[in-house]
Amino acid sequence: MAGRPQERSRTIADVAARAGVSLSTVSRVINGTAKVDEALAAKVRAAADELEYTASPLARSLVLGRTNTVAVVVPDLENPTFHGVLRGLSRAAARDGYHVLVADSAESVEEERILAVETRRRCDGIVLCAPRMPEEDLRRLLRQLDPVVLVNREARGSSAPAVTADYRSGLTDLLELLRADGHRRLLYLAGAPQSSSNFQRLAALRDFGVLHPEVAVEVTPCGVNFADGHDAVDRVLASGATGVLGFNDLVAMGLMSGLGERGLRVPDDLSVTGFDDIPFARYLTPPLTTASVPVAELGEQAWHRMAELLGSRTPGHTILFRPRLEQRGTTGPAPASPGARP
Amino acid sequence: MAGRPQERSRTIADVAARAGVSLSTVSRVINGTAKVDEALAAKVRAAADELEYTASPLARSLVLGRTNTVAVVVPDLENPTFHGVLRGLSRAAARDGYHVLVADSAESVEEERILAVETRRRCDGIVLCAPRMPEEDLRRLLRQLDPVVLVNREARGSSAPAVTADYRSGLTDLLELLRADGHRRLLYLAGAPQSSSNFQRLAALRDFGVLHPEVAVEVTPCGVNFADGHDAVDRVLASGATGVLGFNDLVAMGLMSGLGERGLRVPDDLSVTGFDDIPFARYLTPPLTTASVPVAELGEQAWHRMAELLGSRTPGHTILFRPRLEQRGTTGPAPASPGARP
DNA sequence: ATGAAAGCGCTAACAT
DNA sequence: ATGTTAGCGCTTTCAT
């Protein structure tokens, strides 16, 4: 004798009727917002249980002006970094009873703005990953989106808190490592030219150039994916560099794969570094030397900043994770005779 | 003379007042639901533009009984399979003007049920990935969740459409490949014992055992992660198998890493296969032989099934993607003397 | 073709 | 302590 599925879910009025009380009393009992006689309260709870009542989040949101939802806007759900951020954020938010909406702008900077604004209307705040948006556009957008937390970049002139990694110091560590290993010709495979984190890496390169004029550092545009790294192999070989810094782990892996196809050995012929320390990095053969960025923690901290904003507590400060150098198997002493290659 | 940020967003009443018309007229113009005099319509549009008005999705949802949102519930956002599903789903849904909510049950089967039911109230339908939920519980849950689309498993006795890969045939392909390469002792590293896709793989094992009694096939519990595969290396060596089938690519990679540490070579000493064909699989050294599952398409098709359900069109049929065998570098002829190992 | 008014399900004054 | 009522912002009868 299975009952047919309930056509429409129960409303607070059903519960009130069944318990023989007013709507407000039900509301008060459910939310514990005011004192209600224990006998009545019990009746209400019983009625609610019997009807399997739960309040409509929609109706509550409308009247409370609060959705208990935040959205995370990312340029590309394919990127391992955003997986981590999303995971960290989603779990942290869930612990505080918040839901998360995810919006993927599919790499389009145009879309990103529209998407963020539209999405904003369905939630209480935005966690924004917009690495390539020009800073001026970003500032304007941030005002529309408020409250908003930035991930992986900052915005000068805005009070929006950011949660990011210190890409500059991470790359500096990698550069110093290669220098200490005797490398004197280095090549950086650049990521998206407009992106904030690429910019920071270039800054590290400049600092390094000033500090160590004896080391030649070149830059070549490359990209952010495995395929980009793979395709860069010719330029890498032509450069004569003995140490190559990939924009990220994916690029480094792609390069290593291409190098392997050419019969070159890492780190014997060439040292290679990545960036991010994605889960597989340590398991490559050889394991990838990289700068480790705690992506899930980035997401978690992004939530904490957001929670502060939502609770109108003191706006949290921007927080920077310093990447940790992971010296593994793809870097080693510079080869004695860099020219001597197959 | 920058205006201060608008405190509250504009309502339809603001637009009506500014255009000198009634609320209904504004609504009709905005939604194109009825004929409105062109002159009036123009005034409304102008007013809406000037006020940067967009209707509150919340209020619309409440009155329309439709949120234009679907949720995807996954057991673990860390799993590469779900990344793909989420990506495919999110983009496909976005094309149809739908938003996506993501809920991560953090592996807890208990939570999963509560989470799904709770999340369901905030959206129009659920895309459910619940590989380990007992089938009876699942059936009950499906009724509460309706409409719902299942990913990566089916539920007998329920009309909920499913989108999944045919894990059984995928594993069969892998088994046949190893057999053709002369392997006569095989070992399967099992995933989560309760999981549907593990179950299907075991079915393939049984079929294969019947068909090819000359091949010995063992099963050992292992897991679903890199670390699980890595930790299985002792059991693998003890088994005397010359061909090992990892539950998935992660497990296979972990195993290969462990094998490497022991000085064993793949595929010379041992053949290894994965499952899924995650993005890195082809780039490992050697590239991983695996059964390719198009995860993003799984997500995309899940959306299409959901869209059918939401449009109350004929409920879509369950759809099965047949994994494609990717014969790459980790499999090869069985070694002449399987016992002769370091 | 347009407007007035009811109502989606809920909360929070405001009464009592 | 409990009930009555207004109202969140919108769509949709129902009149005109």
XYZ file of C-alpha atoms (C1' of nucleotides) in Angstrom:
716
model
C 0.000 0.000 0.000
C 2.584 2.504 -1.079
C 1.111 5.972 -1.257
C 1.552 7.755 -4.521
C 4.240 10.383 -4.463
C 3.125 13.693 -3.005
C 2.182 15.960 -5.824
C 3.227 19.179 -4.199
C 5.269 19.581 -1.129
C 3.559 20.634 2.057
C 3.382 24.238 3.091
C 3.518 25.901 6.406
C -0.261 26.320 6.187
C -0.742 22.554 6.083
C 1.275 22.186 9.221
C -0.555 25.013 10.939
C -3.909 23.506 10.077
C -2.919 20.092 11.274
C -1.509 21.413 14.538
C -4.417 23.767 14.997
C -2.257 26.853 15.329
C -1.404 29.901 13.304
C 1.248 30.176 10.622
C 3.422 32.327 12.824
C 3.484 29.775 15.550
C 4.691 27.160 13.169
C 7.327 29.506 11.881
C 8.424 30.334 15.387
C 8.706 26.722 16.387
C 10.592 25.707 13.292
C 13.025 28.566 13.471
C 13.152 28.891 17.231
C 12.772 32.627 16.834
C 10.499 33.145 19.813
C 9.201 31.432 22.871
C 6.363 29.046 22.243
C 4.459 27.043 24.807
C 6.017 23.622 24.973
C 2.730 21.802 24.481
C 1.945 23.719 21.333
C 5.485 23.404 20.092
C 5.261 19.659 20.460
C 2.064 19.561 18.443
C 3.668 21.635 15.738
C 6.696 19.420 15.572
C 4.513 16.357 15.408
C 2.463 17.809 12.584
C 5.585 18.839 10.710
C 7.035 15.373 11.080
C 3.909 13.648 9.931
C 3.675 15.816 6.881
C 7.423 15.627 6.290
C 7.414 19.344 6.169
C 10.460 21.397 5.409
C 10.243 25.079 4.678
C 10.603 26.196 1.111
C 14.091 27.648 0.764
C 12.800 29.758 -2.078
C 10.121 31.448 -0.047
C 12.476 31.945 2.849
C 15.093 33.417 0.588
C 12.635 35.859 -0.865
C 11.462 37.161 2.441
C 14.808 37.022 4.211
C 16.759 38.478 1.334
C 19.297 35.739 1.746
C 19.725 32.547 -0.241
C 22.348 30.728 1.805
C 24.093 30.116 -1.472
C 27.319 31.423 -2.909
C 28.532 31.051 -6.432
C 31.983 30.358 -7.704
C 32.743 31.670 -11.147
C 35.652 30.069 -12.927
C 37.054 30.462 -16.423
C 37.458 26.767 -16.994
C 36.250 23.849 -14.990
C 38.879 21.730 -16.692
C 41.724 23.411 -14.895
C 43.027 21.329 -11.973
C 43.497 24.446 -9.888
C 39.790 25.184 -9.938
C 38.915 21.623 -9.071
C 40.801 22.075 -5.878
C 39.324 25.457 -5.150
C 35.829 24.207 -5.805
C 36.308 21.208 -3.597
C 37.751 23.171 -0.694
C 35.116 25.830 -1.009
C 32.209 23.478 -1.338
C 33.068 21.503 1.743
C 33.814 24.519 3.876
C 30.614 26.253 2.803
C 28.570 23.131 3.418
C 29.809 23.010 6.989
C 28.246 26.426 7.481
C 25.002 25.425 5.811
C 25.717 27.141 2.554
C 25.233 25.795 -0.924
C 27.394 26.444 -3.918
C 26.490 27.329 -7.411
C 29.139 26.857 -10.048
C 29.457 28.883 -13.201
C 31.956 28.135 -15.926
C 32.595 30.988 -18.311
C 34.227 28.614 -20.775
C 37.311 30.840 -21.040
C 35.415 33.762 -22.477
C 36.368 36.996 -20.742
C 33.301 38.614 -22.298
C 30.957 36.045 -20.879
C 32.636 36.156 -17.540
C 31.266 39.546 -16.683
C 27.717 38.841 -17.786
C 27.770 35.460 -16.190
C 29.023 36.751 -12.879
C 26.430 39.497 -12.709
C 23.625 37.179 -13.655
C 24.739 34.518 -11.257
C 25.064 37.029 -8.491
C 21.329 37.509 -8.420
C 20.804 33.915 -7.399
C 23.056 33.946 -4.409
C 24.519 35.963 -1.585
C 28.024 36.441 -2.867
C 30.514 35.528 -5.534
C 33.853 33.795 -5.352
C 35.491 34.999 -8.487
C 38.328 33.434 -10.418
C 38.999 35.799 -13.271
C 42.697 35.623 -13.916
C 42.591 37.360 -17.248
C 40.159 40.194 -16.744
C 41.794 43.617 -17.131
C 42.155 45.220 -13.750
C 39.981 48.206 -14.501
C 37.094 46.057 -15.700
C 37.577 43.912 -12.682
C 37.286 46.812 -10.285
C 34.024 47.883 -11.847
C 32.715 44.355 -11.755
C 33.651 43.904 -8.129
C 31.417 46.797 -7.187
C 28.456 45.199 -8.910
C 29.164 41.826 -7.395
C 29.676 42.833 -3.794
C 30.232 40.840 -1.648
C 32.927 39.088 -3.583
C 36.099 37.202 -2.810
C 38.837 36.961 -5.380
C 40.809 33.818 -5.954
C 44.275 33.760 -7.405
C 44.577 37.443 -8.037
C 44.206 40.739 -6.290
C 42.581 43.946 -7.387
C 44.294 47.121 -6.350
C 41.935 49.881 -5.398
C 39.252 47.494 -4.299
C 38.494 46.316 -0.824
C 37.481 42.867 -2.010
C 39.504 40.321 -0.080
C 41.573 37.912 -2.120
C 42.898 34.456 -1.503
C 45.835 33.620 -3.637
C 49.212 32.022 -3.914
C 52.352 34.087 -4.029
C 53.347 33.123 -7.526
C 56.195 35.535 -7.508
C 57.987 34.010 -4.588
C 57.220 30.527 -5.866
C 58.924 31.175 -9.141
C 61.812 32.863 -7.379
C 62.383 29.695 -5.379
C 62.443 27.647 -8.538
C 64.844 30.043 -10.224
C 67.187 29.975 -7.272
C 67.093 26.212 -7.227
C 68.163 25.993 -10.844
C 70.867 28.566 -10.327
C 72.213 26.669 -7.360
C 72.375 23.621 -9.586
C 74.694 25.485 -11.885
C 72.268 26.407 -14.647
C 73.218 29.584 -16.463
C 70.748 29.529 -19.339
C 67.125 29.400 -18.300
C 63.881 29.508 -20.234
C 60.460 30.387 -18.891
C 57.450 29.025 -20.762
C 54.918 31.781 -20.235
C 51.211 31.231 -19.609
C 48.325 33.423 -20.679
C 49.949 36.822 -21.225
C 47.107 38.737 -19.570
C 46.850 36.561 -16.564
C 47.673 37.842 -13.172
C 49.686 34.870 -12.086
C 51.767 34.977 -15.261
C 52.421 38.597 -14.507
C 53.696 37.749 -11.071
C 56.010 35.153 -12.488
C 57.427 37.684 -14.904
C 58.080 39.981 -11.973
C 60.038 37.199 -10.312
C 62.034 36.844 -13.505
C 62.907 40.527 -13.490
C 63.999 40.461 -9.861
C 66.101 37.443 -10.551
C 67.677 39.034 -13.605
C 68.782 42.030 -11.562
C 70.097 39.885 -8.742
C 71.913 37.379 -10.915
C 73.125 39.001 -14.120
C 75.337 35.985 -14.749
C 72.279 33.853 -15.509
C 70.591 34.338 -18.890
C 66.810 34.078 -18.603
C 64.654 33.948 -21.686
C 60.888 33.979 -21.977
C 58.820 32.360 -24.663
C 55.034 32.378 -24.942
C 53.631 28.938 -24.409
C 50.300 28.362 -22.701
C 48.739 26.583 -19.800
C 48.011 23.062 -21.007
C 49.793 19.840 -21.533
C 49.591 20.253 -25.286
C 51.130 23.719 -25.077
C 54.122 22.339 -23.242
C 54.407 19.498 -25.673
C 54.431 21.877 -28.605
C 57.109 24.064 -27.057
C 59.798 21.424 -27.327
C 61.384 22.865 -30.488
C 61.673 26.311 -29.014
C 63.120 24.851 -25.872
C 65.815 23.003 -27.760
C 66.563 25.987 -29.958
C 67.011 28.199 -26.920
C 70.012 26.304 -25.657
C 68.636 26.527 -22.128
C 69.624 23.864 -19.641
C 66.795 24.679 -17.241
C 63.203 25.202 -18.257
C 60.448 26.599 -16.056
C 56.993 25.602 -17.175
C 54.142 27.958 -16.452
C 52.536 25.147 -14.508
C 52.754 21.416 -14.002
C 50.700 20.634 -17.069
C 53.053 22.577 -19.290
C 56.051 20.954 -17.658
C 54.554 17.512 -18.158
C 53.815 18.233 -21.778
C 57.334 19.411 -22.306
C 58.771 16.332 -20.639
C 56.666 14.165 -22.848
C 57.918 15.991 -25.954
C 61.473 15.827 -24.710
C 61.109 12.093 -24.200
C 59.997 11.656 -27.789
C 63.170 13.423 -28.887
C 65.261 11.058 -26.840
C 66.280 13.671 -24.342
C 66.554 12.802 -20.696
C 65.337 14.788 -17.733
C 67.172 15.896 -15.646
C 70.384 14.664 -17.290
C 70.102 16.689 -20.460
C 67.673 19.289 -19.231
C 66.121 20.320 -15.934
C 62.406 21.052 -15.888
C 60.180 22.628 -13.262
C 56.419 22.936 -13.001
C 54.149 24.971 -10.781
C 51.132 24.078 -8.608
C 51.987 20.545 -7.562
C 48.917 18.897 -8.992
C 48.204 15.452 -7.554
C 50.141 13.549 -10.203
C 53.237 15.681 -10.131
C 54.972 13.622 -7.483
C 54.212 10.409 -9.308
C 55.669 11.205 -12.667
C 58.838 9.539 -13.729
C 60.879 11.285 -12.669
C 58.746 13.079 -10.087
C 58.291 16.708 -10.962
C 60.141 19.466 -9.202
C 57.576 22.169 -8.635
C 56.193 24.844 -6.344
C 53.297 23.473 -4.384
C 50.090 25.472 -4.144
C 47.452 24.201 -1.680
C 44.442 24.588 -3.940
C 41.831 23.080 -1.667
C 42.948 25.366 1.122
C 42.636 28.269 -1.237
C 39.003 27.315 -1.682
C 38.506 26.825 2.013
C 39.984 30.195 2.864
C 37.950 31.798 0.124
C 34.895 30.541 1.930
C 36.083 31.924 5.239
C 36.592 35.345 3.724
C 33.165 35.109 2.202
C 31.608 34.066 5.485
C 33.130 37.125 7.111
C 31.689 39.340 4.439
C 28.275 37.744 4.727
C 28.268 38.088 8.463
C 29.256 41.720 8.009
C 32.142 41.068 10.280
C 35.311 43.011 9.713
C 36.207 42.419 6.101
C 38.961 39.858 6.055
C 42.362 40.714 4.745
C 43.770 39.310 1.585
C 45.651 36.140 2.280
C 48.626 34.829 0.422
C 49.802 31.241 0.444
C 53.475 30.943 -0.073
C 54.129 28.067 -2.474
C 56.393 25.423 -1.065
C 59.340 24.331 -3.130
C 59.124 20.649 -3.921
C 62.525 19.601 -5.091
C 62.077 16.287 -6.812
C 63.491 14.428 -9.740
C 63.231 16.679 -12.774
C 65.933 19.071 -11.724
C 69.601 18.403 -11.261
C 73.057 19.746 -11.985
C 73.433 21.565 -15.275
C 75.051 19.310 -17.870
C 78.764 19.912 -18.371
C 78.450 20.514 -22.105
C 75.021 21.965 -22.817
C 75.584 21.930 -26.573
C 76.233 18.200 -26.770
C 72.807 16.878 -27.643
C 71.615 14.272 -30.111
C 30.352 62.086 -9.938
C 30.151 58.402 -9.442
C 26.862 57.420 -7.862
C 27.117 55.319 -4.791
C 26.346 51.683 -5.363
C 22.634 50.912 -5.489
C 21.589 49.739 -2.109
C 18.879 47.401 -3.273
C 18.254 46.239 -6.738
C 15.364 47.683 -8.664
C 12.003 46.029 -8.645
C 9.383 45.711 -11.269
C 7.431 48.419 -9.443
C 10.238 50.905 -10.029
C 10.141 50.193 -13.715
C 6.368 50.433 -13.831
C 6.399 53.768 -12.062
C 9.061 55.174 -14.309
C 7.302 54.012 -17.454
C 3.933 55.083 -16.126
C 2.340 51.688 -16.593
C 1.125 48.863 -14.413
C 3.205 46.016 -13.076
C 1.504 43.585 -15.383
C 2.465 45.556 -18.443
C 6.091 45.539 -17.437
C 5.944 41.833 -16.832
C 4.324 41.250 -20.194
C 6.898 43.303 -22.028
C 9.840 41.721 -20.298
C 8.601 38.200 -20.800
C 6.837 38.732 -24.101
C 3.886 36.821 -22.714
C 1.192 38.968 -24.296
C 0.698 41.641 -26.884
C 1.554 45.119 -25.708
C 1.220 48.328 -27.653
C 4.586 49.053 -29.229
C 4.758 52.590 -27.870
C 4.194 51.421 -24.328
C 6.542 48.532 -24.768
C 9.272 50.910 -25.859
C 8.758 53.060 -22.799
C 8.958 50.023 -20.576
C 12.142 48.836 -22.183
C 13.671 52.267 -21.860
C 12.761 52.461 -18.202
C 14.111 48.986 -17.572
C 17.370 49.865 -19.280
C 17.803 53.082 -17.384
C 17.233 51.358 -14.095
C 19.322 48.378 -15.134
C 16.421 46.253 -14.149
C 16.493 42.495 -14.240
C 13.785 40.449 -12.662
C 14.547 38.746 -9.379
C 15.115 35.074 -10.142
C 14.009 34.290 -6.639
C 10.627 35.909 -6.945
C 10.115 34.389 -10.371
C 11.052 30.982 -9.099
C 8.600 31.235 -6.263
C 5.688 32.138 -8.438
C 6.602 29.947 -11.385
C 7.505 26.955 -9.314
C 10.668 26.573 -11.299
C 14.216 27.611 -10.431
C 16.024 27.039 -13.692
C 18.621 25.277 -11.647
C 19.648 21.671 -11.395
C 21.942 20.143 -8.849
C 24.587 17.542 -9.263
C 25.295 15.441 -6.229
C 28.623 13.657 -6.186
C 30.359 11.543 -3.585
C 33.696 13.208 -4.063
C 34.629 16.280 -5.982
C 38.188 15.050 -6.034
C 37.455 12.224 -8.412
C 38.498 13.057 -11.988
C 35.403 11.342 -13.336
C 33.150 13.827 -11.620
C 35.208 16.755 -12.821
C 34.398 15.709 -16.325
C 30.760 15.103 -15.604
C 30.417 18.448 -13.883
C 32.109 20.258 -16.713
C 30.028 18.648 -19.432
C 26.853 19.126 -17.492
C 27.521 22.696 -16.516
C 28.228 23.821 -20.043
C 25.312 21.986 -21.581
C 22.919 23.277 -18.953
C 24.217 26.816 -19.359
C 23.406 26.704 -23.049
C 19.800 26.083 -22.093
C 19.773 28.848 -19.526
C 20.098 26.578 -16.528
C 22.343 26.979 -13.562
C 24.035 24.245 -11.634
C 24.362 23.671 -7.962
C 27.011 21.274 -6.805
C 26.836 19.179 -3.692
C 29.667 17.025 -2.461
C 28.695 14.366 0.024
C 32.321 13.871 1.004
C 32.062 10.114 0.498
C 29.465 9.636 3.183
C 26.645 7.413 1.978
C 24.599 8.569 4.969
C 24.977 12.197 4.082
C 24.290 11.555 0.472
C 20.637 10.901 1.019
C 20.004 13.860 3.282
C 22.063 16.094 1.089
C 20.256 15.095 -2.056
C 16.828 15.610 -0.557
C 17.763 18.935 0.916
C 19.411 20.119 -2.249
C 16.457 19.038 -4.292
C 14.331 21.720 -2.753
C 16.517 24.415 -4.219
C 16.304 23.275 -7.785
C 14.226 21.580 -10.436
C 15.990 18.263 -10.611
C 18.943 16.232 -9.462
C 21.761 14.617 -11.341
C 22.841 11.945 -8.964
C 26.140 10.174 -8.745
C 25.744 7.667 -5.962
C 27.843 4.695 -6.934
C 27.793 3.054 -3.548
C 24.236 3.486 -2.377
C 22.441 0.149 -1.934
C 19.969 -0.324 -4.730
C 16.924 -0.472 -2.520
C 17.770 2.763 -0.760
C 18.463 4.265 -4.124
C 15.062 3.375 -5.473
C 13.338 4.980 -2.535
C 15.498 8.056 -2.859
C 14.797 8.377 -6.547
C 11.123 8.712 -5.865
C 11.706 11.593 -3.475
C 14.074 13.281 -5.845
C 12.068 13.102 -9.012
C 13.011 14.255 -11.572
C 16.428 12.715 -11.348
C 19.057 11.448 -13.748
C 21.551 8.862 -12.637
C 25.171 8.976 -13.628
C 27.408 5.952 -13.753
C 24.884 3.461 -12.501
C 21.382 2.255 -13.180
C 18.553 1.456 -10.827
C 16.410 -1.481 -11.743
C 12.769 -0.994 -11.030
C 12.975 2.739 -11.432
C 12.136 4.788 -14.471
C 14.880 7.293 -13.766
C 17.028 7.564 -16.856
C 20.710 6.873 -16.422
C 23.792 7.925 -18.281
C 26.680 5.628 -17.765
C 29.601 3.821 -19.242
C 29.457 0.135 -19.942
C 32.114 -0.852 -17.466
C 31.512 -4.490 -18.075
C 32.336 -4.414 -21.743
C 35.228 -2.069 -21.097
C 36.857 -4.499 -18.734
C 36.144 -7.365 -21.082
C 38.079 -5.566 -23.802
C 41.004 -5.113 -21.483
C 40.921 -8.751 -20.431
C 40.821 -9.931 -24.003
C 43.719 -7.696 -24.862
C 45.872 -9.191 -22.148
C 44.876 -12.698 -23.122
C 45.753 -12.037 -26.732
C 49.149 -10.895 -25.512
C 49.679 -14.309 -24.000
C 48.991 -13.492 -20.360
C 47.696 -16.456 -18.411
C 47.775 -15.113 -14.891
C 45.821 -11.938 -14.353
C 45.012 -9.859 -11.305
C 42.204 -7.355 -10.906
C 42.653 -4.605 -8.344
C 39.107 -4.065 -7.167
C 37.595 -0.667 -6.341
C 34.980 0.121 -3.735
C 33.262 -3.227 -3.120
C 29.779 -1.746 -3.016
C 30.147 0.372 -6.068
C 28.102 -0.304 -9.122
C 30.939 0.052 -11.566
C 33.087 -2.328 -9.558
C 30.244 -4.773 -9.671
C 30.073 -4.557 -13.409
C 33.758 -5.181 -13.683
C 33.418 -8.279 -11.545
C 30.695 -9.483 -13.877
C 33.089 -9.090 -16.781
C 35.606 -11.126 -14.830
C 33.108 -13.942 -14.369
C 32.163 -13.977 -18.037
C 35.784 -14.058 -18.964
C 36.524 -16.877 -16.546
C 33.838 -19.010 -18.129
C 34.943 -18.231 -21.625
C 38.650 -18.706 -21.018
C 39.236 -21.263 -18.305
C 42.888 -21.442 -19.323
C 43.480 -17.967 -17.901
C 43.724 -17.636 -14.138
C 42.098 -14.444 -12.888
C 42.471 -13.319 -9.332
C 40.836 -10.418 -7.545
C 42.270 -8.434 -4.699
C 40.641 -5.521 -2.913
C 42.485 -2.337 -3.588
C 40.722 1.015 -3.880
C 40.210 3.904 -6.216
C 43.157 6.214 -5.656
C 46.730 6.523 -6.626
C 47.851 5.640 -3.144
C 45.734 2.492 -3.163
C 47.445 1.302 -6.311
C 50.808 2.174 -4.920
C 50.147 0.180 -1.787
C 49.021 -2.856 -3.759
C 52.436 -3.536 -5.190
C 53.321 -6.290 -2.724
C 50.146 -8.179 -3.360
C 50.659 -7.802 -7.067
C 54.121 -9.289 -6.903
C 53.023 -12.081 -4.601
C 50.233 -13.043 -6.954
C 52.570 -14.057 -9.728
C 50.325 -12.325 -12.246
C 51.844 -11.033 -15.451
C 48.928 -8.774 -16.233
C 47.268 -6.429 -13.757
C 44.023 -4.570 -14.278
C 43.691 -1.515 -12.112
C 40.227 -0.457 -11.029
C 40.897 2.840 -12.742
C 43.730 4.918 -14.140
C 44.668 6.327 -10.766
C 45.135 2.870 -9.313
C 47.110 1.787 -12.350
C 49.358 4.802 -12.073
C 49.927 4.206 -8.411
C 50.835 0.644 -9.107
C 53.240 1.611 -11.854
C 54.894 4.044 -9.549
C 55.298 1.351 -6.895
C 56.548 -1.109 -9.466
C 59.121 1.406 -10.624
C 60.425 1.777 -7.084
C 60.931 -1.977 -7.003
C 62.926 -1.856 -10.196
C 60.288 -3.615 -12.232
C 59.589 -2.535 -15.767
C 56.245 -2.051 -17.459
C 55.362 -3.697 -19.773
C 58.485 -5.870 -19.912
C 58.041 -7.508 -16.548
C 54.387 -6.798 -16.057
C 51.515 -5.456 -18.110
C 49.219 -2.913 -16.475
C 45.879 -1.490 -17.544
C 43.801 1.371 -16.193
C 40.232 2.481 -16.750
C 38.698 5.859 -17.639
C 41.441 7.411 -19.725
C 41.917 10.476 -17.589
C 43.718 13.322 -19.332
C 47.195 12.299 -18.223
C 46.900 8.662 -19.067
C 48.240 9.051 -22.567
C 51.167 11.079 -21.391
C 52.595 8.764 -18.825
C 55.798 6.959 -19.546
C 54.910 4.576 -20.931
C 51.458 5.800 -21.935
C 48.741 3.896 -20.154
C 46.689 1.219 -21.839
C 43.150 1.835 -20.683
C 39.454 1.873 -21.552
C 38.404 5.377 -22.438
C 35.266 6.820 -20.882
C 34.072 10.153 -22.272
C 33.305 11.825 -18.964
C 32.373 15.247 -20.266
C 29.936 13.663 -22.673
C 28.466 11.741 -19.804
C 27.738 15.064 -18.150
C 26.391 16.544 -21.329
C 24.049 13.640 -21.920
C 22.977 13.714 -18.324
C 21.833 17.258 -18.943
C 19.941 16.243 -22.050
C 18.072 13.564 -20.167
C 17.306 16.066 -17.467
C 16.111 18.620 -19.989
C 13.715 16.034 -21.363
C 12.385 15.310 -17.936
C 11.974 18.992 -17.148
C 10.171 19.616 -20.393
C 7.916 16.693 -19.563
C 8.839 15.242 -22.881
C 8.994 11.500 -23.225
C 11.361 10.346 -20.514
C 14.672 9.633 -22.167
C 16.065 6.153 -22.191
C 19.098 5.179 -20.283
C 22.181 5.639 -22.363
C 25.354 3.624 -22.220
C 28.701 4.744 -23.515
C 30.835 1.920 -24.595
C 34.386 2.517 -23.393
C 36.932 2.549 -26.166
C 39.975 0.388 -25.765
C 43.123 2.491 -25.831
C 45.978 0.157 -26.395
C 49.094 2.034 -25.453
C 52.414 1.351 -23.864
C 51.753 -0.380 -20.558
C 50.684 -3.673 -22.047
C 52.698 -6.087 -24.084
C 53.501 -9.750 -24.529
C 53.611 -11.804 -21.374
C 57.193 -12.347 -20.245
C 58.621 -15.757 -21.161
C 59.518 -16.636 -17.565
C 57.120 -14.923 -15.213
C 59.000 -16.158 -12.184
C 62.336 -14.592 -13.139
C 62.139 -11.329 -11.254
C 64.654 -9.419 -9.202
C -4.571 46.060 -24.919
C -4.179 47.421 -20.101
C -4.829 47.504 -15.042
C -6.263 45.686 -10.415
C -5.767 42.162 -7.430
C -4.772 37.589 -5.865
C -1.302 34.560 -4.533
C 3.443 31.713 -4.729
C 5.326 30.218 0.817
C 7.308 32.325 4.033
C 8.789 35.828 8.081
C 8.223 39.710 11.007
C 6.096 43.500 12.633
C 2.062 44.600 14.930
C -1.826 43.569 17.773
C -3.932 41.222 21.561
C 2.520 33.634 24.306
C -0.315 33.548 20.164
C -2.795 35.287 16.137
C -3.574 38.657 12.325
C -1.666 41.012 8.646
C 1.504 43.072 5.535
C 4.839 42.254 2.291
C 9.304 39.987 -0.096
C 9.064 40.588 -6.106
C 7.020 38.526 -9.289
C 3.210 36.284 -12.697
C -1.346 35.594 -13.878
C -6.098 35.360 -13.705
C -9.860 38.339 -14.000
C -12.071 42.555 -15.172
C -12.524 46.391 -18.233
